[in-house]
Coordinates of C-alpha atoms in Angstrom, one line a residue:
Chain A
M1 CA -6.5 11.4 -33.9
A2 CA -6.7 11.7 -30.3
A3 CA -8.1 8.7 -28.6
I4 CA -10.3 11.2 -26.5
S5 CA -11.7 14.7 -27.0
R6 CA -11.9 17.5 -24.5
D7 CA -15.7 17.1 -25.0
E8 CA -15.7 13.6 -23.8
V9 CA -13.4 14.5 -20.8
A10 CA -15.8 16.8 -19.7
N11 CA -18.6 14.5 -19.9
L12 CA -16.6 12.0 -17.8
A13 CA -15.9 14.3 -15.3
R14 CA -19.7 15.4 -15.4
L15 CA -20.6 11.9 -14.8
A16 CA -18.0 11.5 -12.1
R17 CA -19.3 14.4 -10.1
I18 CA -16.2 16.5 -10.4
S19 CA -16.4 20.0 -11.8
M20 CA -13.4 21.3 -13.5
S21 CA -11.8 24.3 -14.7
D22 CA -10.9 24.9 -18.4
D23 CA -7.3 24.5 -17.5
E24 CA -8.0 21.2 -15.8
L25 CA -10.0 20.0 -18.7
D26 CA -7.2 21.2 -21.4
H27 CA -4.6 19.2 -19.1
L28 CA -6.4 16.2 -18.3
A29 CA -7.5 15.7 -22.0
G30 CA -4.0 15.6 -23.3
E31 CA -2.9 13.2 -20.4
M32 CA -5.8 10.7 -21.0
D33 CA -4.9 10.5 -24.7
V34 CA -1.5 9.6 -23.6
I35 CA -2.4 7.0 -21.0
L36 CA -5.0 5.5 -23.1
G37 CA -2.6 5.2 -26.0
A38 CA -0.3 3.0 -23.5
V39 CA -3.1 1.0 -22.0
K40 CA -4.9 -0.1 -24.8
R41 CA -2.0 -2.6 -25.6
V42 CA -4.1 -5.1 -23.3
Q43 CA -6.2 -5.7 -26.7
E44 CA -3.4 -7.2 -28.3
V45 CA -3.7 -10.3 -26.1
A46 CA -7.2 -10.2 -25.2
S47 CA -8.7 -12.9 -27.5
A48 CA -12.2 -14.2 -27.3
D49 CA -11.2 -17.4 -26.1
V50 CA -9.6 -16.0 -22.9
K51 CA -12.0 -15.9 -19.8
P52 CA -12.4 -12.6 -18.0
T53 CA -10.9 -12.8 -14.3
S54 CA -12.5 -9.9 -12.1
H55 CA -11.3 -10.8 -8.9
P56 CA -8.5 -13.4 -7.4
L57 CA -10.9 -15.4 -5.2
D58 CA -13.8 -17.2 -5.9
V59 CA -16.1 -14.2 -4.2
N60 CA -19.0 -15.7 -3.2
N61 CA -22.1 -13.7 -0.9
V62 CA -21.8 -14.3 2.7
T63 CA -24.4 -13.8 5.1
R64 CA -24.4 -14.0 8.7
E65 CA -27.1 -15.1 11.3
D66 CA -29.9 -12.5 11.8
V67 CA -28.7 -11.7 15.0
V68 CA -28.8 -8.1 16.7
T69 CA -24.8 -7.7 17.5
P70 CA -23.6 -4.4 19.1
S71 CA -23.0 -1.7 16.4
L72 CA -22.3 1.9 16.0
S73 CA -25.1 4.3 17.7
P74 CA -26.4 6.8 15.7
E75 CA -24.4 9.7 17.3
Q76 CA -21.3 7.7 16.2
S77 CA -22.7 7.1 12.7
L78 CA -23.3 10.8 12.2
S79 CA -20.3 12.0 13.7
G80 CA -18.1 12.6 10.7
A81 CA -21.0 14.4 8.8
P82 CA -20.6 17.9 7.6
A83 CA -24.2 18.8 8.8
T84 CA -26.7 16.9 10.5
A85 CA -30.4 17.7 11.9
E86 CA -32.8 15.7 13.8
Q87 CA -30.3 12.5 13.9
R88 CA -29.9 12.4 10.2
F89 CA -27.5 13.4 7.3
K90 CA -28.5 17.5 6.6
V91 CA -28.0 17.2 2.5
P92 CA -28.2 20.5 0.5
Q93 CA -31.4 20.4 -1.6
I94 CA -32.2 18.0 -4.1
L95 CA -35.3 18.6 -5.7
G96 CA -36.0 21.7 -8.0
E97 CA -32.5 21.8 -9.8
E98 CA -32.6 22.2 -13.6
Chain B
M1 CA 18.6 -1.2 23.5
S2 CA 18.8 1.3 21.1
I3 CA 15.9 2.7 18.5
R4 CA 18.2 1.0 15.9
D5 CA 17.5 -2.7 17.4
S6 CA 15.1 -5.0 15.4
A7 CA 11.5 -5.2 17.1
A8 CA 12.5 -8.6 18.2
S9 CA 15.4 -7.2 20.0
M10 CA 12.8 -4.4 21.6
A11 CA 10.4 -7.1 22.7
A12 CA 13.1 -9.1 24.3
A13 CA 14.6 -6.2 26.2
L14 CA 10.9 -5.5 27.3
A15 CA 10.4 -9.0 28.1
K16 CA 13.5 -9.0 30.5
K17 CA 12.2 -5.7 31.9
E18 CA 15.4 -3.8 30.8
I19 CA 13.3 -1.1 29.5
T20 CA 9.3 -0.2 29.7
S21 CA 7.2 0.4 27.0
V22 CA 6.9 4.2 28.1
E23 CA 10.3 4.9 28.1
L24 CA 10.8 3.0 24.6
T25 CA 7.7 4.7 23.0
N26 CA 9.3 8.3 24.3
Q27 CA 12.7 7.7 22.7
H28 CA 11.0 7.1 19.6
Y29 CA 8.9 10.4 20.2
Q30 CA 12.1 11.9 20.5
Q31 CA 13.5 10.5 17.4
I32 CA 10.6 11.8 15.7
A33 CA 10.7 15.1 17.0
S34 CA 14.3 15.4 15.9
T35 CA 13.9 14.2 12.6
D36 CA 10.3 14.7 11.0
K37 CA 10.8 18.2 10.2
D38 CA 13.2 17.0 7.1
I39 CA 11.7 13.5 6.7
N40 CA 7.9 14.5 7.0
A41 CA 6.8 10.7 7.6
F42 CA 4.0 11.5 10.2
L43 CA 0.8 13.1 9.7
Y44 CA -0.8 12.8 13.1
L45 CA 1.0 11.6 16.2
D46 CA -1.6 9.8 18.9
K47 CA 1.1 10.6 21.9
V48 CA -1.9 10.6 24.4
G49 CA -3.1 7.2 23.1
A50 CA 0.3 5.7 22.4
L51 CA 1.6 6.4 25.8
A52 CA -1.8 4.9 27.8
Q53 CA -1.3 1.8 25.8
A54 CA 2.1 1.8 26.5
E55 CA 1.6 2.1 30.1
L56 CA -1.2 -0.5 30.1
V57 CA 1.2 -3.1 28.8
D58 CA 3.9 -2.5 31.4
K59 CA 1.6 -2.5 34.0
K60 CA 0.3 -6.0 32.9
R61 CA 4.0 -7.1 32.5
L62 CA 4.8 -6.3 36.2
A63 CA 1.6 -8.2 37.2
G64 CA 3.2 -11.1 35.3
E65 CA 0.4 -11.4 32.8
K66 CA 1.1 -13.3 29.8
L67 CA 1.4 -10.8 26.9
S68 CA 1.9 -11.3 23.2
P69 CA 5.4 -11.4 21.3
L70 CA 5.4 -7.6 20.2
A71 CA 3.9 -6.2 23.3
G72 CA 5.0 -2.7 24.3
V73 CA 6.7 -2.2 20.9
P74 CA 5.9 0.7 18.9
L75 CA 4.2 0.8 15.3
A76 CA 3.7 3.4 12.6
L77 CA 0.2 3.0 11.0
K78 CA -0.1 4.0 7.1
D79 CA -3.0 6.9 7.6
V80 CA -5.3 4.5 4.9
M81 CA -6.5 2.5 7.8
V82 CA -9.1 3.4 10.4
Q83 CA -8.5 3.9 13.9
K84 CA -11.3 5.1 16.2
D85 CA -11.1 8.6 17.4
V86 CA -7.9 9.4 15.2
P87 CA -7.9 11.6 12.3
T88 CA -7.5 9.3 9.2
T89 CA -6.9 11.3 5.9
C90 CA -5.6 8.8 3.3
G91 CA -3.3 11.9 2.5
S92 CA -6.3 13.7 1.0
K93 CA -7.9 17.2 1.7
I94 CA -11.5 15.6 1.3
L95 CA -11.1 13.5 4.6
E96 CA -9.1 16.4 6.4
G97 CA -10.3 16.4 10.1
W98 CA -12.2 13.2 9.9
K99 CA -12.3 11.2 13.0
P100 CA -13.7 7.2 12.4
P101 CA -16.2 6.1 14.7
Y102 CA -14.4 2.6 14.7
D103 CA -11.3 0.7 14.5
S104 CA -10.4 -1.4 11.3
T105 CA -9.5 -4.9 12.2
V106 CA -5.9 -4.7 11.5
V107 CA -6.1 -2.0 14.4
S108 CA -7.9 -4.0 16.5
K109 CA -5.4 -7.0 16.3
L110 CA -2.4 -4.6 17.0
K111 CA -4.3 -3.1 20.1
A112 CA -4.9 -6.6 21.2
A113 CA -1.4 -8.0 20.9
G114 CA -0.2 -4.8 23.1
I115 CA 1.5 -3.1 20.0
V116 CA 2.0 0.7 20.7
I117 CA 0.7 2.9 17.6
L118 CA 2.9 6.1 17.4
G119 CA 0.9 7.9 14.5
K120 CA -0.2 8.0 11.1
T121 CA 1.9 8.1 8.2
N122 CA 2.2 10.0 5.2
M123 CA 1.0 8.5 1.9
D124 CA 0.1 9.3 -1.9
E125 CA -3.6 10.4 -1.5
F126 CA -6.1 7.6 -1.7
A127 CA -2.6 5.0 -2.1
M128 CA -2.4 6.4 -5.8
G129 CA 1.3 6.8 -6.6
S130 CA 4.7 5.4 -6.2
S131 CA 6.5 8.7 -4.3
T132 CA 4.4 10.2 -1.6
E133 CA 4.4 13.3 -4.2
N134 CA 0.6 12.9 -4.3
S135 CA -0.1 13.4 -0.5
A136 CA -2.0 16.9 -0.1
F137 CA 0.4 17.1 2.9
G138 CA 3.4 17.6 1.2
P139 CA 5.8 14.9 0.3
T140 CA 8.1 12.5 2.3
H141 CA 11.7 12.6 2.0
N142 CA 13.8 9.5 1.7
P143 CA 16.2 9.3 4.8
W144 CA 18.9 8.2 2.7
D145 CA 19.1 11.1 0.5
L146 CA 16.4 14.0 1.6
S147 CA 16.1 15.0 -2.1
R148 CA 14.8 11.8 -3.0
I149 CA 11.6 9.9 -2.9
P150 CA 11.0 7.2 -0.1
G151 CA 8.5 5.1 -2.5
G152 CA 5.0 5.4 -2.6
S153 CA 2.2 4.9 -1.7
G154 CA 3.3 4.2 1.6
G155 CA 6.5 6.5 2.0
G156 CA 5.6 7.6 5.3
S157 CA 5.9 4.0 6.4
S158 CA 9.1 2.7 4.8
A159 CA 10.9 6.6 5.7
A160 CA 9.9 6.1 9.5
L161 CA 11.5 2.9 9.6
A162 CA 14.6 4.1 7.7
A163 CA 14.9 7.0 10.0
F164 CA 14.4 5.0 12.8
Q165 CA 11.5 6.6 13.9
A166 CA 9.6 3.4 14.5
P167 CA 10.8 -0.5 14.1
L168 CA 7.5 -1.6 12.8
A169 CA 5.0 -0.2 10.0
I170 CA 1.7 -1.1 8.4
G171 CA 1.5 -0.7 4.7
T172 CA -1.1 -1.7 1.9
D173 CA -0.3 -3.0 -1.2
T174 CA -2.0 -2.5 -4.1
G175 CA 0.4 -2.4 -7.0
G176 CA 3.5 -2.3 -5.1
S177 CA 2.6 0.0 -2.3
I178 CA 4.4 -1.9 0.3
R179 CA 7.3 -3.3 -1.8
Q180 CA 8.6 -0.3 -3.8
P181 CA 8.9 2.0 -0.8
A182 CA 10.8 -0.8 1.1
A183 CA 12.9 -1.3 -2.0
V184 CA 13.9 2.4 -2.2
T185 CA 14.6 2.8 1.8
G186 CA 16.8 -0.5 2.3
T187 CA 13.9 -2.2 4.6
V188 CA 11.6 -4.9 4.4
G189 CA 8.0 -5.0 3.3
V190 CA 5.5 -8.1 2.8
K191 CA 2.4 -7.8 0.7
P192 CA 0.5 -11.1 1.9
T193 CA -1.7 -13.2 -0.2
Y194 CA -4.9 -11.4 -0.9
G195 CA -7.4 -12.2 1.5
A196 CA -4.9 -13.0 4.5
V197 CA -5.3 -9.8 6.0
S198 CA -8.4 -8.3 6.5
R199 CA -9.7 -5.4 4.6
Y200 CA -12.3 -4.2 7.2
G201 CA -11.2 -0.7 7.9
L202 CA -8.9 -0.1 5.1
V203 CA -10.3 2.6 3.1
A204 CA -10.7 0.9 -0.5
F205 CA -8.8 2.3 -3.3
S206 CA -9.2 -1.0 -5.6
S207 CA -10.7 -3.7 -3.9
S208 CA -9.5 -6.7 -5.7
L209 CA -6.1 -5.6 -5.6
D210 CA -5.8 -3.8 -2.2
Q211 CA -3.8 -5.9 0.8
A212 CA -2.6 -4.3 4.0
G213 CA 0.8 -6.0 5.3
P214 CA 3.8 -5.4 7.5
C215 CA 6.6 -3.2 7.3
A216 CA 10.2 -3.7 9.4
R217 CA 13.5 -3.6 9.1
T218 CA 14.0 -7.0 9.3
V219 CA 12.5 -10.8 7.6
L220 CA 11.7 -12.0 11.2
D221 CA 10.5 -8.5 12.4
A222 CA 7.7 -8.7 9.2
A223 CA 7.2 -12.2 10.1
L224 CA 6.3 -11.5 13.7
L225 CA 4.0 -8.4 12.8
H226 CA 2.6 -10.4 10.1
Q227 CA 1.4 -13.0 12.3
V228 CA -0.4 -10.4 14.6
I229 CA -2.3 -8.9 11.7
A230 CA -3.2 -12.3 9.5
G231 CA -6.0 -14.6 10.0
F232 CA -9.9 -14.8 8.9
D233 CA -12.3 -11.8 9.8
P234 CA -16.1 -12.7 9.4
K235 CA -16.3 -8.8 8.5
D236 CA -14.4 -8.9 5.3
S237 CA -16.2 -11.0 2.7
T238 CA -13.1 -11.7 0.9
S239 CA -11.0 -13.0 3.9
I240 CA -9.6 -16.4 3.6
N241 CA -11.0 -18.8 6.2
Q242 CA -7.6 -21.0 6.2
L243 CA -4.6 -21.1 9.0
T244 CA -1.9 -18.3 8.4
P245 CA 1.0 -20.4 7.6
D246 CA 3.7 -20.4 10.0
V247 CA 5.7 -17.4 8.6
V248 CA 7.8 -16.7 11.8
A249 CA 9.0 -20.3 11.9
A250 CA 10.0 -19.7 8.3
A251 CA 11.8 -16.7 8.6
K252 CA 14.0 -18.5 11.4
K253 CA 15.1 -21.5 9.5
L254 CA 17.8 -20.0 7.4
D255 CA 17.7 -23.3 5.3
V256 CA 17.3 -23.3 1.6
K257 CA 19.0 -26.1 0.2
G258 CA 16.9 -27.7 -2.5
V259 CA 14.4 -24.8 -2.6
K260 CA 13.6 -24.2 -6.1
I261 CA 13.8 -20.5 -7.1
G262 CA 12.7 -19.1 -10.4
V263 CA 14.2 -16.1 -11.9
V264 CA 11.4 -14.1 -14.0
K265 CA 13.4 -13.5 -17.5
Q266 CA 10.7 -10.4 -18.4
L267 CA 11.6 -8.5 -15.1
A268 CA 15.0 -7.7 -16.2
G269 CA 16.7 -5.8 -19.2
D270 CA 15.3 -2.8 -20.6
G271 CA 14.6 -0.1 -18.3
Y272 CA 16.3 -1.8 -15.4
Q273 CA 19.2 0.1 -13.7
K274 CA 22.6 -1.4 -14.3
G275 CA 23.2 -1.6 -10.3
V276 CA 19.9 -2.8 -9.8
E277 CA 20.5 -5.7 -11.8
N278 CA 24.0 -6.2 -10.5
K279 CA 22.8 -6.5 -7.0
F280 CA 20.1 -8.7 -7.8
N281 CA 22.6 -11.1 -9.6
E282 CA 24.8 -11.0 -6.5
A283 CA 21.9 -11.7 -4.4
I284 CA 21.2 -15.0 -6.6
A285 CA 24.8 -15.9 -6.3
E286 CA 24.3 -16.1 -2.2
L287 CA 21.1 -18.4 -2.5
V288 CA 23.4 -20.7 -5.1
K289 CA 25.8 -20.9 -2.4
L290 CA 23.3 -21.6 0.0
G291 CA 22.2 -24.6 -1.6
A292 CA 19.1 -23.3 -3.5
E293 CA 18.3 -24.4 -7.2
I294 CA 18.0 -21.5 -9.6
V295 CA 15.7 -21.9 -12.6
E296 CA 14.8 -19.5 -15.3
V297 CA 11.1 -19.0 -16.1
S298 CA 9.3 -17.1 -18.7
C299 CA 6.1 -15.1 -18.0
P300 CA 5.4 -13.7 -21.3
N301 CA 2.1 -11.8 -20.3
F302 CA 3.9 -9.9 -17.5
E303 CA 4.6 -7.4 -20.3
Y304 CA 1.0 -6.3 -20.5
A305 CA 0.3 -6.2 -16.5
L306 CA 1.0 -2.6 -16.2
A307 CA -1.5 -1.6 -18.9
A308 CA -4.0 -4.1 -17.5
Y309 CA -3.4 -2.7 -14.0
Y310 CA -3.9 1.1 -15.0
L311 CA -7.1 0.2 -16.3
I312 CA -8.3 -2.4 -13.4
A313 CA -7.5 0.1 -10.5
P314 CA -8.6 3.0 -11.9
S315 CA -11.8 1.3 -12.6
E316 CA -12.3 0.1 -8.9
C317 CA -11.6 3.3 -8.1
S318 CA -13.9 5.4 -9.7
S319 CA -16.8 3.3 -8.1
N320 CA -15.1 3.3 -4.8
L321 CA -14.2 7.0 -4.4
A322 CA -17.9 7.4 -5.2
R323 CA -18.4 7.5 -1.7
F324 CA -16.6 10.8 -0.8
D325 CA -19.8 12.6 -1.7
S326 CA -20.0 15.6 0.8
I327 CA -22.9 14.2 2.4
R328 CA -21.8 11.3 5.3
F329 CA -18.5 12.4 6.2
G330 CA -15.4 14.5 5.3
L331 CA -15.3 17.9 3.4
R332 CA -18.3 20.0 2.3
V333 CA -17.8 23.1 -0.4
G334 CA -19.8 25.8 -1.5
D335 CA -23.3 24.5 0.6
D336 CA -24.5 28.4 0.7
G337 CA -28.0 27.7 0.7
T338 CA -28.4 28.4 -2.7
R339 CA -27.1 25.5 -4.3
G340 CA -28.3 22.1 -4.8
A341 CA -27.0 18.8 -3.6
E342 CA -25.3 17.8 -7.1
E343 CA -23.3 21.1 -7.3
V344 CA -22.1 20.9 -3.7
M345 CA -20.9 17.3 -4.6
N346 CA -19.3 18.4 -7.9
L347 CA -17.5 21.7 -6.1
T348 CA -16.6 19.3 -3.0
R349 CA -14.8 16.7 -5.2
Q350 CA -12.9 19.4 -7.4
A351 CA -11.6 21.1 -4.3
G352 CA -10.8 17.8 -2.1
F353 CA -9.3 15.6 -4.8
G354 CA -5.7 15.8 -5.8
R355 CA -4.6 15.7 -10.0
E356 CA -3.8 11.9 -9.8
V357 CA -6.8 11.0 -8.0
K358 CA -9.2 13.0 -10.6
R359 CA -6.8 11.4 -13.5
R360 CA -7.7 7.9 -12.1
I361 CA -11.5 8.2 -11.5
I362 CA -11.7 9.7 -15.2
L363 CA -10.1 7.3 -16.6
G364 CA -11.8 4.4 -14.6
T365 CA -15.1 6.2 -15.5
Y366 CA -13.9 6.1 -19.2
A367 CA -13.0 2.0 -19.1
L368 CA -16.3 1.3 -17.5
S369 CA -18.2 3.5 -19.7
S370 CA -20.9 2.0 -22.4
G371 CA -19.0 1.3 -25.7
Y372 CA -15.6 1.4 -24.2
Y373 CA -16.2 -1.4 -21.5
D374 CA -15.3 -4.8 -23.8
A375 CA -12.4 -2.8 -24.9
Y376 CA -10.7 -1.6 -21.9
Y377 CA -11.9 -2.7 -18.7
G378 CA -13.1 -6.4 -20.4
S379 CA -9.6 -6.8 -22.1
A380 CA -7.9 -5.9 -18.9
Q381 CA -9.8 -8.5 -16.9
K382 CA -8.6 -11.1 -19.9
V383 CA -4.9 -10.2 -19.4
R384 CA -5.5 -10.8 -15.5
T385 CA -6.2 -14.4 -16.3
L386 CA -3.2 -14.9 -18.6
I387 CA -1.1 -13.4 -15.5
K388 CA -2.5 -16.0 -13.3
Q389 CA -2.1 -18.7 -16.1
D390 CA 1.7 -17.5 -16.1
F391 CA 2.1 -17.7 -12.5
D392 CA 0.2 -21.0 -12.3
K393 CA 3.0 -22.8 -14.8
A394 CA 6.0 -20.9 -13.4
F395 CA 4.8 -22.0 -9.6
A396 CA 4.7 -25.7 -11.3
K397 CA 8.3 -25.6 -11.8
C398 CA 9.4 -23.8 -8.4
D399 CA 8.5 -22.7 -5.2
V400 CA 9.3 -19.0 -5.3
L401 CA 9.9 -16.3 -7.9
V402 CA 12.4 -13.6 -7.8
S403 CA 13.1 -10.5 -9.3
P404 CA 14.3 -6.9 -8.7
T405 CA 11.6 -5.1 -6.6
T406 CA 11.9 -1.7 -8.5
P407 CA 13.5 -1.3 -11.9
T408 CA 15.7 1.8 -10.5
T409 CA 16.8 3.2 -7.1
A410 CA 15.1 6.1 -5.4
F411 CA 14.5 9.0 -7.7
K412 CA 14.7 12.4 -7.2
I413 CA 11.5 14.7 -5.9
G414 CA 9.8 16.2 -8.6
E415 CA 11.7 14.1 -11.4
K416 CA 8.7 12.3 -12.3
S417 CA 5.4 14.2 -11.0
N418 CA 4.3 15.6 -14.4
D419 CA 4.9 12.4 -16.3
P420 CA 2.1 9.7 -15.0
L421 CA 3.4 7.0 -17.3
A422 CA 6.8 7.4 -16.6
M423 CA 5.9 7.2 -12.6
Y424 CA 3.9 4.3 -13.3
L425 CA 6.7 2.3 -14.7
N426 CA 8.0 2.2 -11.2
D427 CA 5.7 -0.7 -10.6
I428 CA 6.6 -2.6 -13.4
A429 CA 7.6 -5.7 -11.3
T430 CA 5.2 -5.7 -8.5
I431 CA 2.0 -5.1 -9.9
P432 CA 1.7 -9.0 -11.4
V433 CA 1.9 -10.5 -7.6
N434 CA -1.6 -8.4 -7.1
M435 CA -3.2 -9.1 -10.1
A436 CA -2.9 -12.8 -8.9
G437 CA -3.5 -12.2 -5.5
I438 CA -0.3 -14.2 -4.4
G439 CA 2.4 -13.1 -1.6
G440 CA 5.5 -10.8 -2.7
M441 CA 8.3 -9.6 -0.1
S442 CA 11.0 -7.1 -0.7
L443 CA 14.3 -7.3 1.2
P444 CA 17.1 -5.0 0.7
C445 CA 20.1 -6.9 -1.5
G446 CA 22.8 -4.1 -1.5
L447 CA 23.7 -0.5 -2.6
A448 CA 23.8 0.2 -6.5
D449 CA 27.2 1.2 -7.3
E450 CA 26.0 4.2 -9.5
D451 CA 24.6 5.6 -6.8
N452 CA 24.7 4.1 -3.5
L453 CA 21.1 3.5 -2.9
P454 CA 19.5 0.4 -1.7
V455 CA 18.0 -2.2 -4.0
G456 CA 15.2 -4.4 -3.5
F457 CA 15.1 -7.9 -4.0
Q458 CA 11.5 -9.3 -4.5
I459 CA 10.1 -13.0 -3.7
M460 CA 6.9 -14.2 -4.9
S461 CA 5.0 -17.1 -3.3
P462 CA 1.9 -18.9 -4.2
A463 CA -1.0 -17.9 -2.2
M464 CA -1.6 -19.0 1.1
K465 CA 2.1 -20.1 1.0
D466 CA 3.3 -17.0 2.5
D467 CA 5.8 -18.9 4.6
R468 CA 7.9 -19.6 1.6
M469 CA 9.0 -16.3 0.9
Y470 CA 9.8 -15.8 4.9
L471 CA 12.0 -18.8 4.5
V472 CA 13.8 -17.7 1.5
G473 CA 13.8 -14.0 2.9
G474 CA 14.9 -14.9 6.1
A475 CA 17.9 -17.2 4.4
L476 CA 19.4 -14.4 2.3
E477 CA 19.1 -11.6 4.6
A478 CA 21.7 -13.5 7.0
A479 CA 23.9 -14.7 4.1
L480 CA 23.9 -10.9 3.1
L481 CA 24.2 -9.7 6.7
A482 CA 27.4 -11.9 7.0
K483 CA 28.6 -10.5 3.8
W484 CA 28.3 -6.9 4.7
K485 CA 29.3 -7.2 8.5
K486 CA 26.5 -4.7 9.5
P487 CA 22.7 -3.9 8.9
I488 CA 22.2 -1.9 5.6
L489 CA 20.8 1.0 7.1
D490 CA 24.1 1.5 8.7
F491 CA 25.2 2.3 5.5
A492 CA 23.1 5.3 5.1
P493 CA 24.0 8.8 6.0
K494 CA 23.6 9.8 9.3
L495 CA 20.6 11.9 9.8
V496 CA 21.3 15.4 11.1
G497 CA 18.1 16.0 12.6
S498 CA 15.7 18.9 12.4
K499 CA 17.1 22.1 10.9

């Protein structure tokens, strides 16, 4: 039995906000099955007594003094946006979708 | 003075005023013009910015100002590092035409050191790949054989060095993207300790693994560049607040008497090309002659590193690449007034991302999803712990660890591009270093008998002991140079120039 179905891949693509053609889905479902078959090896040694490591360093929250320092201007911040209006990012309609 | 010289020699010629930085920069642009139609190492050339920087350095030198050791020397910058007002694509259509409004910390440091940034180099899209074939802008070709890959993801940087288009380059290494390209092009590449070089302005792929580092043609050149880019940065919350070890002094020391070198048993054997193993063993014999002590070490969990990596890196990338949302920068597709934001986002990401990037986002989304998290991402994190423990035990017995950098020499373009698993195997020897956040270097150790292509020798050092790999690398490089009588790139076929 396949580790992952085509429907599951379609659902993941929806969650990841990537449209996919039928061809893309067919192809990717097959590849995902092979890759998952290979990477599931991690389960062989991942016993309950092993602590997980999420990062090579002990990551701590870093804060700075609350002092105003030079930063990007609004124009610079918006300079790469596909569309802007009134010093804001202009987005397609977000309400009224199904 | 020739463009085939080391960066250190170029810097010396500049200091003696035998050549100006403007002249040196122009010589490199000429070499790029005559070779890059064949190589495709560069995605963008910033001639105006580079020549302005070169002119400024020349003026300062004439005025007798004190300059940094590499001032006026040209460099190629991997296109994953942002540079103000210079297009940064990460090899992706989704960022085509985007000009960052700020400099990464690495770029700020390069500029402050008077280094001349020639342009941006090609790479696998968002640094995902081992061949540069995943670039949206076409593959880069290996100067040793144009039908072969230059490694990846930093194939543009390694090819630029091997084609004498630049004496220095910046790479980034998440699972081997500096070291593997260095290995297959006969150049030197270093992944510093995680946290040693700032990630501010490095477009994130897998944040707990990504690390920028120096690429060059000699160990000393890499050390000189390492010294420029390393150091604490308050803009990166994972930056290590410690002094950078003196890597330049280590590279110059050329003395490995009594240094304990561990050969990792698991990074050999099945899957490793005969000629790669032979050249690796010959290099070990050179180190013995130099008085180093060789010990065999066992790292049994390295066997699981590749599988763990291909869960951790995709998981982090599925989160990091959510920022490419068609709203704040880059591509937007299908915004015709009838479609809502979510549909536009879906269409943009379909059109903007390539196959490998989509594959990894989907894989990561799966590994992190409820119901599968413990079995996949959680298990991979445990493997990461086991790999760190293997390294700790090994470093208790020796100063550095060594292995071949890659299991094979450069393969043909197209040979593995339809088989993701075969492609992933290229990183089998480089990945453990990233998982543990330690340092790793690749330097050339000869040409494989079967195909006359370069073989990489990997040196791994404990966190923040990066000087150790420069010590061993520098000594080995000098011994091999004495044996070969000329630098390895002098054995490469002459580049014919553009067709």
